[in-house]
Amino acid sequence: MFICVKPFENDGAECYFATSYRKDGMLSFLNSIMLPALLAVGIPILIHLFSRQKTKKVLFSSVRFLKLLENSRIRQVRLYQILLIIIRSLFILFLVLAFARPTLKDAVFGGASAARTSVVIMLDDSYSMQSFLPGGSAMDKGKALAEKIVNASGAEDQIYLLPASQADNPIDFTKNRDEALRSLKRLQASNLKPSFTSMLQRAVKLFRSYPNYNREVYLISDFKINTNQLKIQPAKRIDSVSTLQYLVPVNGKTTLQNISIDTAFIANRLFEINQPVKVHVRLTNYGSSAIAETAVHLFAGEKRMAMQRLRINAGETAQVDLSYIPERSGWQFLKIEIDEDDLLRDNFYFLSFRLPAKVKVLFADDAGNSELNAALRVISQNSSLRIEQYGYNRLYGLALAGYDLIILNDPPQLSLQLTDRLRSFLAGGKNLFIITGERLMPTDFNRQFQNLFERNIIKDLKKADKGGFYMLRKNMGKQPLFSAVFRDEQSEPALPHFFRYYKIAFPDQQLLSFDNQDAFLAVYKAKSLTGRIFLASASLNIRWTDLPLQGFFVPMLHRILLAAAHREQQALQTLVGRSIAISFSDIQADKKYDLQDPDGE
């Protein structure tokens, strides 16, 4: 079990696992657990006291000679009893001391000893040791403590220092102490969590490799860790090799001010130039102050775009919502930064996303749907979507890979060659938007697109009774995808009427649905394909629905096309100090590539 040592500056540091520490010239015991057995020394004395018998007086005639003889004999018996008690007590005392293994050792931080000692110093160099303390960082103070332990040791002592991040590469002070001290001074706090298990395992190996009679292990840390890590199996093995163990805190009772940015993420599902981008930031107060205050800044490049102040109670987590409006396309590099505190490393968070300049959309249509065509022309002229319209007979000669999205409106019978090309388009991570119509019945549709959906998804055509209609669910305006279209949250939009639609099955996601729970706009994703298929179960002409006559039809269609054109990419999120693996395509060995960090260096 570790015991506590107060630091040299005597600044009132807290103790861990014990409340006492060694003093200069103190006699110590390698197996101090046996010391309570010293109480057994009093057993012979107790037996003697409880077994004494009081002599009975019996009156006789004149027996003076016998009386004198009795007194002489009693003195001899009492002397023998006292000697026997002393012998028995000394036997128990020396037996207990033999098991306790007493040793005269030097003081923890100074003193002299003739016995050779194996010393292992475990130095916590995790990122929390970068925090600032009066007089320098916690890491600088930890290195100073380690140096003082080394200087207080004997010239013949075997001393090893184990940094938490490099436990397999200990600094050996036995061969060249001056060079080892220079290596100690060059150590810097890492961005990793300390691995006390590997340090303790390495310490056990060192003690067994150099089995000196005296063994000491020191752990220098700010103890921003779960102390249960010091009670694991390797720590018990150190106990088994009879080692004196000390915890050396570096920060004492210093008050730490530390607010950390735990995570940040972009809330938007779609991105457009001159449209707000919302960023959610989650922060936690890990400091010891009851309440801490900081400012959260959002930077796009070198320009500050937003700022908000907040107060967080100790140990609590808070969330801040920031937003900015991108004014250019391409990669957007964002940095979230908070005010300086005692630990700077967790005051930054970096985000990035790509805002495409133009999105090329191929619209295949033979039906001559004037309402839909007119809406697409408006969208193409006033957004980042560049929509090109072709008849289905022209698709065979087009390079489909040059488009970001393909829209099939009321598709006819297509050749197997063309559906295979559409499958390759989906395999490349791009998306397809199919608007059902009158040309293909459910059986024909399922057979033609079987290699895309990999299952039958259209069941039958549902028609409303004469004078009747189907309606979308009333929560349409509250859907995240369409919240920007319906800004007035107090009133529900006028719901469009549908006179017929295809009942579809097995959607992976429903974006819009009718009030009877059937899907109107659904998303499918085949297991063997990267891209997604957006499917509208009703045609967008006035014979099927009055949706094209609604005022929100164009902005709603615009949002649907943006979502359909968006390519899903797995977000890469990591923290400093963690290893990441990134695969690249189209790398050319004869070219030079630069790796740029989030700061632009």
XYZ file of C-alpha atoms in Angstrom:
601
model
C 0.000 0.000 0.000
C 1.295 3.459 -0.900
C 1.971 5.967 1.858
C 2.179 9.716 1.521
C 5.160 12.020 1.390
C 4.821 15.782 1.704
C 6.773 17.756 -0.906
C 9.963 19.623 -0.150
C 8.375 23.056 -0.145
C 6.152 21.960 2.749
C 3.155 23.745 1.228
C 0.591 21.656 3.028
C 0.039 19.032 0.365
C -2.752 16.559 0.847
C -1.828 12.964 1.666
C -3.137 9.929 -0.122
C -3.863 6.530 1.459
C -2.161 7.477 4.750
C -1.638 10.444 7.020
C 1.965 9.894 8.113
C 5.343 10.049 6.472
C 8.881 8.960 7.299
C 11.280 11.098 9.353
C 15.065 11.344 9.228
C 16.930 8.352 10.642
C 13.792 6.369 11.440
C 14.019 2.615 11.963
C 11.755 0.957 9.407
C 10.480 -2.564 8.846
C 10.192 -4.328 5.537
C 7.296 -6.443 6.828
C 5.645 -3.968 9.150
C 2.452 -6.017 9.071
C 4.082 -8.301 11.672
C 4.592 -5.508 14.218
C 1.209 -5.942 15.953
C 2.456 -9.391 16.988
C 4.796 -7.635 19.460
C 1.840 -7.543 21.817
C 2.483 -11.244 22.365
C 5.580 -10.294 24.404
C 3.295 -9.643 27.361
C 1.749 -13.105 27.281
C 4.332 -14.771 29.654
C 3.896 -11.900 32.130
C 0.124 -12.242 32.051
C 0.375 -16.004 32.549
C 2.651 -15.475 35.562
C 0.350 -12.902 37.148
C -2.774 -14.976 36.733
C -1.137 -18.223 37.915
C 0.304 -16.933 41.226
C -0.966 -18.768 44.312
C -1.158 -17.162 47.748
C 0.565 -19.205 50.482
C -1.769 -20.430 53.185
C -0.654 -19.845 56.793
C -0.839 -22.931 59.044
C 0.094 -22.602 62.723
C 2.483 -25.284 64.061
C 4.673 -25.645 66.985
C 8.092 -24.108 66.953
C 9.420 -24.627 63.402
C 11.941 -21.780 63.134
C 14.455 -23.805 61.146
C 11.864 -24.906 58.631
C 10.647 -21.285 58.313
C 14.110 -20.041 57.393
C 14.532 -22.852 54.868
C 11.175 -21.984 53.262
C 12.046 -18.298 52.787
C 15.356 -19.171 51.129
C 13.682 -21.600 48.759
C 10.942 -19.119 47.808
C 13.530 -16.475 46.799
C 15.241 -18.995 44.514
C 11.946 -20.022 42.873
C 10.945 -16.403 42.276
C 14.319 -15.676 40.661
C 13.911 -18.675 38.375
C 10.383 -17.508 37.442
C 11.547 -13.993 36.565
C 14.391 -15.346 34.427
C 11.981 -17.699 32.671
C 9.526 -14.836 31.950
C 12.355 -12.706 30.488
C 13.574 -15.581 28.308
C 10.088 -16.312 27.006
C 9.372 -12.630 26.289
C 12.701 -12.137 24.484
C 12.051 -15.262 22.430
C 8.702 -13.871 21.255
C 10.229 -10.394 20.656
C 13.081 -11.665 18.491
C 10.770 -14.045 16.636
C 8.431 -11.176 15.677
C 11.345 -8.889 14.734
C 12.786 -11.624 12.542
C 9.561 -11.742 10.552
C 9.215 -7.917 10.518
C 12.735 -7.534 9.059
C 13.883 -4.248 10.677
C 16.290 -2.055 8.748
C 17.980 1.290 9.312
C 17.342 3.409 6.234
C 17.957 6.967 5.175
C 15.193 9.542 5.256
C 12.834 9.917 2.336
C 14.437 13.147 1.176
C 17.900 13.192 2.673
C 20.075 11.244 5.048
C 22.702 8.576 4.768
C 22.523 4.795 4.512
C 25.138 2.145 4.061
C 22.696 -0.346 2.518
C 22.393 -0.351 -1.265
C 18.902 0.587 -2.466
C 16.888 -0.033 -5.619
C 14.785 3.059 -6.346
C 12.083 3.349 -9.022
C 10.578 6.818 -9.637
C 7.295 6.751 -11.580
C 6.646 10.185 -13.110
C 3.171 11.057 -14.347
C 3.674 12.928 -17.636
C 0.044 12.944 -18.778
C -1.571 16.038 -20.292
C -2.933 17.251 -16.930
C 0.690 17.740 -15.815
C 0.807 20.666 -18.253
C -1.352 22.690 -15.861
C 0.180 25.820 -14.385
C 1.088 26.016 -10.688
C 2.740 28.802 -8.714
C 6.344 28.743 -9.883
C 5.840 26.759 -13.088
C 3.967 23.839 -14.574
C 3.093 20.662 -12.710
C 5.514 18.788 -14.976
C 8.399 21.115 -14.076
C 7.654 20.646 -10.401
C 7.449 16.887 -10.845
C 10.857 16.819 -12.547
C 12.320 18.912 -9.723
C 10.962 16.468 -7.147
C 12.400 13.534 -9.077
C 15.793 15.251 -9.301
C 15.837 15.852 -5.560
C 15.058 12.190 -4.879
C 17.957 11.227 -7.143
C 20.355 13.657 -5.460
C 19.342 12.396 -2.008
C 20.177 8.801 -2.943
C 23.518 7.141 -2.430
C 26.144 6.884 -5.128
C 25.792 3.077 -5.203
C 21.994 3.063 -5.328
C 20.315 1.777 -8.476
C 17.807 4.413 -9.618
C 15.387 4.245 -12.543
C 12.792 6.790 -13.657
C 9.693 5.606 -15.537
C 7.729 8.271 -17.476
C 4.072 7.252 -17.787
C 4.120 7.586 -21.581
C 7.437 5.710 -21.966
C 7.350 3.065 -19.256
C 9.263 0.634 -21.478
C 12.159 3.120 -21.814
C 13.262 3.929 -18.261
C 15.931 6.533 -17.570
C 18.855 4.733 -15.895
C 20.720 6.822 -13.296
C 23.082 3.973 -12.369
C 25.611 4.247 -15.204
C 25.848 7.985 -15.893
C 23.870 10.052 -13.426
C 24.688 13.405 -15.044
C 23.493 12.293 -18.476
C 20.366 10.757 -16.933
C 19.606 14.048 -15.164
C 19.869 15.854 -18.491
C 17.425 13.328 -19.983
C 15.084 13.988 -17.066
C 15.162 17.741 -17.699
C 14.334 17.188 -21.384
C 11.127 15.307 -20.565
C 7.900 17.042 -21.582
C 4.324 16.300 -20.587
C 2.571 14.248 -23.250
C -1.041 14.362 -24.404
C -1.750 10.801 -23.288
C -3.503 9.271 -20.332
C -0.996 7.681 -17.935
C -0.714 3.899 -17.991
C -0.021 3.054 -14.370
C -0.441 -0.645 -15.091
C 2.542 -0.714 -17.458
C 4.599 1.453 -15.068
C 3.914 -0.861 -12.122
C 4.652 -3.948 -14.210
C 7.955 -2.432 -15.312
C 8.798 -1.502 -11.711
C 8.232 -5.100 -10.576
C 10.583 -6.341 -13.316
C 13.276 -3.856 -12.268
C 13.064 -4.867 -8.606
C 13.338 -8.533 -9.505
C 16.242 -7.846 -11.864
C 18.129 -5.913 -9.143
C 17.147 -7.611 -5.851
C 18.806 -5.234 -3.391
C 17.773 -5.551 0.226
C 16.248 -2.051 0.269
C 13.603 -1.167 -2.331
C 11.710 2.081 -2.767
C 9.153 3.226 -5.340
C 7.908 6.818 -5.706
C 4.894 7.984 -7.707
C 5.065 11.693 -8.587
C 1.752 12.973 -9.937
C -0.950 15.616 -9.700
C -3.344 12.722 -8.984
C -6.006 13.806 -11.457
C -6.578 10.090 -11.890
C -8.724 7.367 -10.456
C -6.663 6.168 -7.494
C -8.136 2.691 -7.934
C -5.469 2.271 -10.612
C -2.978 1.995 -7.744
C -4.824 -0.990 -6.281
C -4.578 -3.254 -9.290
C -2.663 -6.523 -9.545
C 0.758 -5.042 -10.469
C 0.585 -2.862 -7.341
C -0.021 -5.989 -5.267
C 3.049 -7.560 -6.861
C 5.123 -4.614 -5.649
C 3.822 -5.351 -2.150
C 4.970 -8.950 -2.613
C 8.605 -7.903 -3.178
C 8.725 -5.967 0.132
C 9.015 -2.460 -1.265
C 8.495 0.852 0.489
C 6.045 2.897 -1.561
C 5.388 6.653 -1.552
C 2.971 9.013 -3.266
C 4.413 12.460 -3.952
C 1.786 15.072 -4.954
C 3.059 18.047 -6.928
C 0.208 20.495 -6.513
C -0.540 20.454 -2.789
C -3.668 22.454 -2.012
C -3.332 24.715 -5.040
C -6.710 25.697 -6.509
C -6.938 24.557 -10.137
C -8.913 26.559 -12.696
C -9.770 24.324 -15.643
C -12.723 24.357 -18.029
C -12.434 21.801 -20.817
C -14.071 21.628 -24.246
C -15.269 18.037 -24.162
C -16.715 17.899 -27.652
C -18.163 20.005 -30.442
C -20.201 19.087 -33.476
C -22.018 20.730 -36.381
C -25.786 20.440 -36.083
C -26.573 21.128 -39.750
C -27.531 18.304 -42.037
C -27.206 20.463 -45.151
C -24.748 23.203 -46.075
C -25.157 26.177 -48.379
C -23.346 29.437 -48.927
C -24.917 32.350 -47.021
C -26.953 29.979 -44.852
C -26.332 29.645 -41.071
C -24.154 26.822 -39.775
C -24.910 25.863 -36.167
C -22.189 24.505 -33.885
C -22.946 22.838 -30.540
C -20.145 22.976 -27.942
C -20.125 20.952 -24.706
C -17.881 22.093 -21.831
C -17.143 20.776 -18.324
C -15.688 22.551 -15.297
C -12.969 20.216 -13.981
C -11.539 22.882 -11.678
C -11.810 23.108 -7.922
C -13.565 26.489 -7.859
C -17.280 26.463 -7.086
C -18.127 28.526 -10.176
C -15.948 29.319 -13.180
C -16.644 31.759 -15.989
C -15.260 31.719 -19.506
C -15.961 32.978 -23.013
C -16.447 30.578 -25.926
C -15.159 31.886 -29.268
C -15.853 30.496 -32.747
C -13.248 31.223 -35.434
C -13.497 30.540 -39.164
C -9.893 30.712 -40.246
C -8.427 33.752 -38.492
C -11.741 35.590 -38.237
C -13.846 35.415 -35.092
C -17.438 34.714 -36.091
C -19.258 34.300 -32.746
C -18.716 34.540 -28.985
C -20.739 33.680 -25.908
C -19.978 33.850 -22.172
C -21.143 31.304 -19.620
C -20.706 30.251 -15.993
C -20.325 26.601 -14.983
C -20.445 25.105 -11.501
C -17.598 22.807 -10.467
C -18.056 19.299 -11.835
C -20.959 20.277 -14.090
C -21.336 20.273 -17.880
C -22.884 23.019 -20.010
C -23.683 23.410 -23.699
C -23.298 26.482 -25.899
C -24.804 26.984 -29.361
C -22.856 29.169 -31.784
C -23.534 29.928 -35.433
C -21.963 31.684 -38.395
C -22.736 32.216 -42.081
C -20.160 30.876 -44.588
C -19.475 33.276 -47.431
C -17.419 31.032 -49.691
C -17.392 27.441 -50.865
C -14.709 24.819 -50.295
C -13.282 23.520 -47.045
C -14.416 25.345 -43.917
C -11.944 25.190 -41.017
C -13.465 26.091 -37.659
C -11.766 26.543 -34.302
C -13.532 26.751 -30.942
C -11.457 28.410 -28.227
C -12.129 29.379 -24.607
C -10.320 31.782 -22.285
C -6.973 30.766 -20.798
C -6.939 28.822 -17.535
C -4.425 26.642 -15.686
C -4.548 23.896 -18.343
C -4.372 25.175 -21.923
C -4.335 21.903 -23.824
C -8.101 21.291 -23.576
C -9.081 24.878 -24.445
C -9.271 24.229 -28.208
C -11.430 22.156 -30.528
C -11.203 21.996 -34.318
C -13.895 21.165 -36.871
C -13.951 21.062 -40.638
C -16.451 20.368 -43.391
C -16.643 20.858 -47.129
C -19.091 23.264 -48.716
C -19.403 22.406 -52.424
C -19.420 25.289 -54.857
C -21.758 23.655 -57.384
C -23.716 20.410 -57.278
C -24.338 18.844 -60.682
C -27.758 17.193 -60.941
C -28.995 15.070 -63.854
C -32.786 15.189 -64.268
C -34.158 12.424 -66.518
C -37.735 13.045 -67.645
C -39.946 12.179 -70.609
C -43.300 12.977 -69.054
C -43.272 16.719 -69.663
C -44.311 17.565 -66.103
C -44.551 21.339 -66.406
C -44.969 22.062 -62.656
C -41.929 20.010 -61.668
C -39.839 21.322 -64.573
C -40.648 24.911 -63.664
C -39.714 24.353 -60.027
C -36.383 22.778 -60.993
C -35.538 25.716 -63.273
C -36.083 28.138 -60.389
C -33.913 26.028 -58.082
C -31.134 25.740 -60.664
C -31.030 29.509 -61.187
C -31.045 30.480 -57.510
C -28.978 27.870 -55.647
C -25.800 25.825 -55.772
C -27.671 23.052 -57.630
C -26.952 22.986 -61.360
C -29.719 20.867 -62.891
C -29.440 19.477 -66.420
C -32.519 17.851 -68.014
C -32.317 14.985 -70.525
C -34.712 12.437 -71.925
C -34.212 8.801 -70.991
C -32.949 7.942 -74.466
C -30.009 10.338 -73.893
C -28.847 8.627 -70.680
C -27.029 5.868 -72.541
C -24.511 8.308 -74.000
C -23.903 10.411 -70.873
C -21.008 10.031 -68.433
C -23.056 9.480 -65.269
C -19.996 9.679 -63.011
C -19.758 13.417 -63.717
C -22.944 14.122 -61.741
C -23.499 14.318 -58.002
C -27.183 13.311 -58.128
C -29.432 11.605 -60.679
C -33.213 12.161 -60.628
C -35.429 9.632 -62.427
C -38.934 11.046 -62.866
C -41.589 8.451 -63.792
C -38.958 6.066 -65.242
C -39.882 3.813 -68.199
C -38.513 0.373 -68.966
C -34.704 0.647 -68.835
C -32.132 -1.734 -70.207
C -30.089 -3.947 -67.927
C -26.987 -2.098 -69.124
C -28.339 1.231 -67.853
C -29.457 -0.155 -64.480
C -25.975 -1.661 -64.070
C -24.501 1.794 -64.718
C -26.859 3.225 -62.105
C -25.650 0.570 -59.678
C -22.036 1.617 -60.345
C -23.089 5.222 -59.729
C -24.446 4.208 -56.292
C -21.363 2.116 -55.569
C -19.306 5.298 -55.947
C -21.059 6.834 -52.944
C -23.459 9.056 -54.907
C -27.233 9.093 -54.548
C -30.257 8.455 -56.733
C -33.719 10.093 -56.473
C -36.607 8.149 -58.050
C -40.046 9.737 -58.396
C -42.659 7.078 -59.117
C -45.288 7.564 -61.822
C -47.615 5.807 -64.217
C -45.204 4.093 -66.610
C -44.192 1.189 -64.367
C -46.573 -0.950 -62.395
C -45.351 -2.354 -59.054
C -44.279 -5.704 -60.534
C -42.366 -4.064 -63.392
C -40.756 -1.523 -61.050
C -39.548 -4.192 -58.601
C -38.130 -6.345 -61.396
C -36.342 -3.464 -63.124
C -34.692 -2.042 -59.997
C -34.069 -5.307 -58.174
C -30.295 -4.910 -58.551
C -30.494 -1.461 -56.871
C -32.871 -2.043 -53.967
C -31.955 -5.759 -53.615
C -35.580 -6.456 -52.606
C -39.155 -5.780 -53.735
C -40.215 -2.462 -52.264
C -43.439 -1.382 -54.080
C -46.576 -3.285 -53.122
C -49.637 -1.745 -54.760
C -51.266 1.496 -55.874
C -53.603 3.134 -53.369
C -56.313 5.488 -54.676
C -58.521 7.764 -52.628
C -62.294 7.549 -52.951
C -64.025 10.036 -55.199
C -63.782 13.429 -53.570
C -61.350 12.073 -50.963
C -57.607 12.454 -50.495
C -54.653 11.474 -48.332
C -52.709 13.992 -46.243
C -49.202 14.185 -44.875
C -48.644 14.012 -41.141
C -49.092 17.290 -39.293
C -45.532 17.321 -37.928
C -44.080 18.009 -41.383
C -43.048 21.546 -40.429
C -41.146 20.306 -37.364
C -38.958 17.853 -39.264
C -35.265 18.915 -39.075
C -34.958 18.690 -42.854
C -37.806 21.147 -43.454
C -37.598 23.388 -40.389
C -35.920 26.097 -42.486
C -38.896 26.043 -44.895
C -41.553 26.484 -42.215
C -40.147 29.172 -39.940
C -43.421 30.001 -38.177
C -43.580 27.400 -35.410
C -46.898 28.730 -34.090
C -48.960 27.655 -37.103
C -49.030 24.435 -39.093
C -48.514 24.722 -42.878
C -51.428 23.971 -45.181
C -51.020 20.266 -45.838
C -51.124 19.129 -49.479
C -53.691 16.595 -50.715
C -52.665 13.325 -52.394
C -55.127 11.413 -54.541
C -53.020 8.313 -55.131
C -49.667 6.852 -54.129
C -47.766 3.588 -54.096
C -47.521 1.727 -50.834
C -43.820 1.032 -50.294
C -42.167 -1.366 -47.880
C -38.926 -1.778 -45.926
C -37.639 1.819 -45.973
C -34.440 2.418 -44.001
C -35.663 5.924 -43.157
C -38.924 7.840 -43.588
C -38.470 11.559 -44.255
C -42.164 12.279 -44.905
C -45.182 10.074 -44.301
C -48.945 10.174 -44.652
C -51.250 10.383 -41.679
C -51.856 6.614 -42.007
C -48.099 5.998 -41.401
C -47.391 5.021 -45.039
C -44.212 6.599 -46.428
C -44.258 9.372 -49.021
C -40.531 10.158 -49.086
C -38.235 7.338 -47.964
C -34.539 6.491 -48.072
C -33.132 3.078 -48.996
C -29.594 1.823 -48.662
C -28.523 -1.488 -50.139
C -26.035 -3.405 -48.007
C -23.589 -3.839 -50.875
C -23.736 -0.199 -52.060
C -22.344 3.007 -50.594
C -24.869 5.441 -52.051
C -28.501 5.895 -51.054
C -31.778 5.869 -52.998
C -34.420 8.499 -52.244
C -37.877 7.334 -53.301
C -41.079 9.400 -53.647
C -44.123 7.121 -53.553
C -46.299 9.588 -55.501
C -45.747 11.462 -58.733
C -45.321 15.226 -58.424
C -47.973 16.254 -60.926
C -51.404 17.689 -60.271
C -53.185 14.438 -61.206
C -51.593 12.768 -58.178
C -51.296 15.680 -55.709
C -51.798 19.410 -55.306
C -48.335 19.745 -53.715
C -46.904 21.604 -56.791
C -49.577 24.270 -56.251
C -48.495 24.999 -52.676
C -46.345 28.046 -51.973
C -43.730 25.993 -50.117
C -43.297 23.467 -52.965
C -40.144 25.038 -54.443
C -38.222 25.541 -51.143
C -39.366 22.111 -49.949
C -38.177 20.470 -53.176
C -34.916 22.399 -52.865
C -34.314 20.916 -49.389
C -35.118 17.419 -50.631
C -32.639 17.741 -53.500
C -29.935 19.112 -51.190
C -30.414 16.137 -48.874
C -30.380 13.728 -51.803
C -27.219 15.298 -53.248
C -25.414 15.157 -49.902
C -22.860 12.350 -49.848
C -22.627 10.562 -46.541
C -19.096 10.591 -45.175
C -17.983 8.977 -41.969
C -16.910 11.720 -39.598
C -13.374 11.358 -38.299
C -13.275 12.509 -34.697
C -10.239 12.101 -32.496
C -8.460 13.686 -29.552
C -4.864 14.810 -29.292
C -2.637 11.909 -28.332
C -4.733 9.197 -29.950
C -3.559 7.217 -32.949
C -5.608 7.445 -36.145
C -5.463 5.545 -39.417
C -6.467 7.267 -42.663
C -6.577 5.575 -46.059
C -5.924 7.580 -49.229
C -6.730 6.849 -52.845
C -4.931 8.038 -55.968
C -1.655 8.600 -54.122
C 1.283 9.080 -56.482
C 4.671 8.016 -55.168
C 6.597 10.615 -57.178
C 4.769 13.582 -55.623
C 5.301 15.373 -52.336
C 2.471 15.630 -49.826
C 2.251 17.880 -46.779
C 0.369 17.047 -43.595
C -1.308 20.126 -42.168
C -2.442 20.367 -38.555
C -5.636 22.198 -37.514
C -3.626 25.355 -36.773
C -2.575 25.492 -40.418
C 1.070 24.606 -39.806
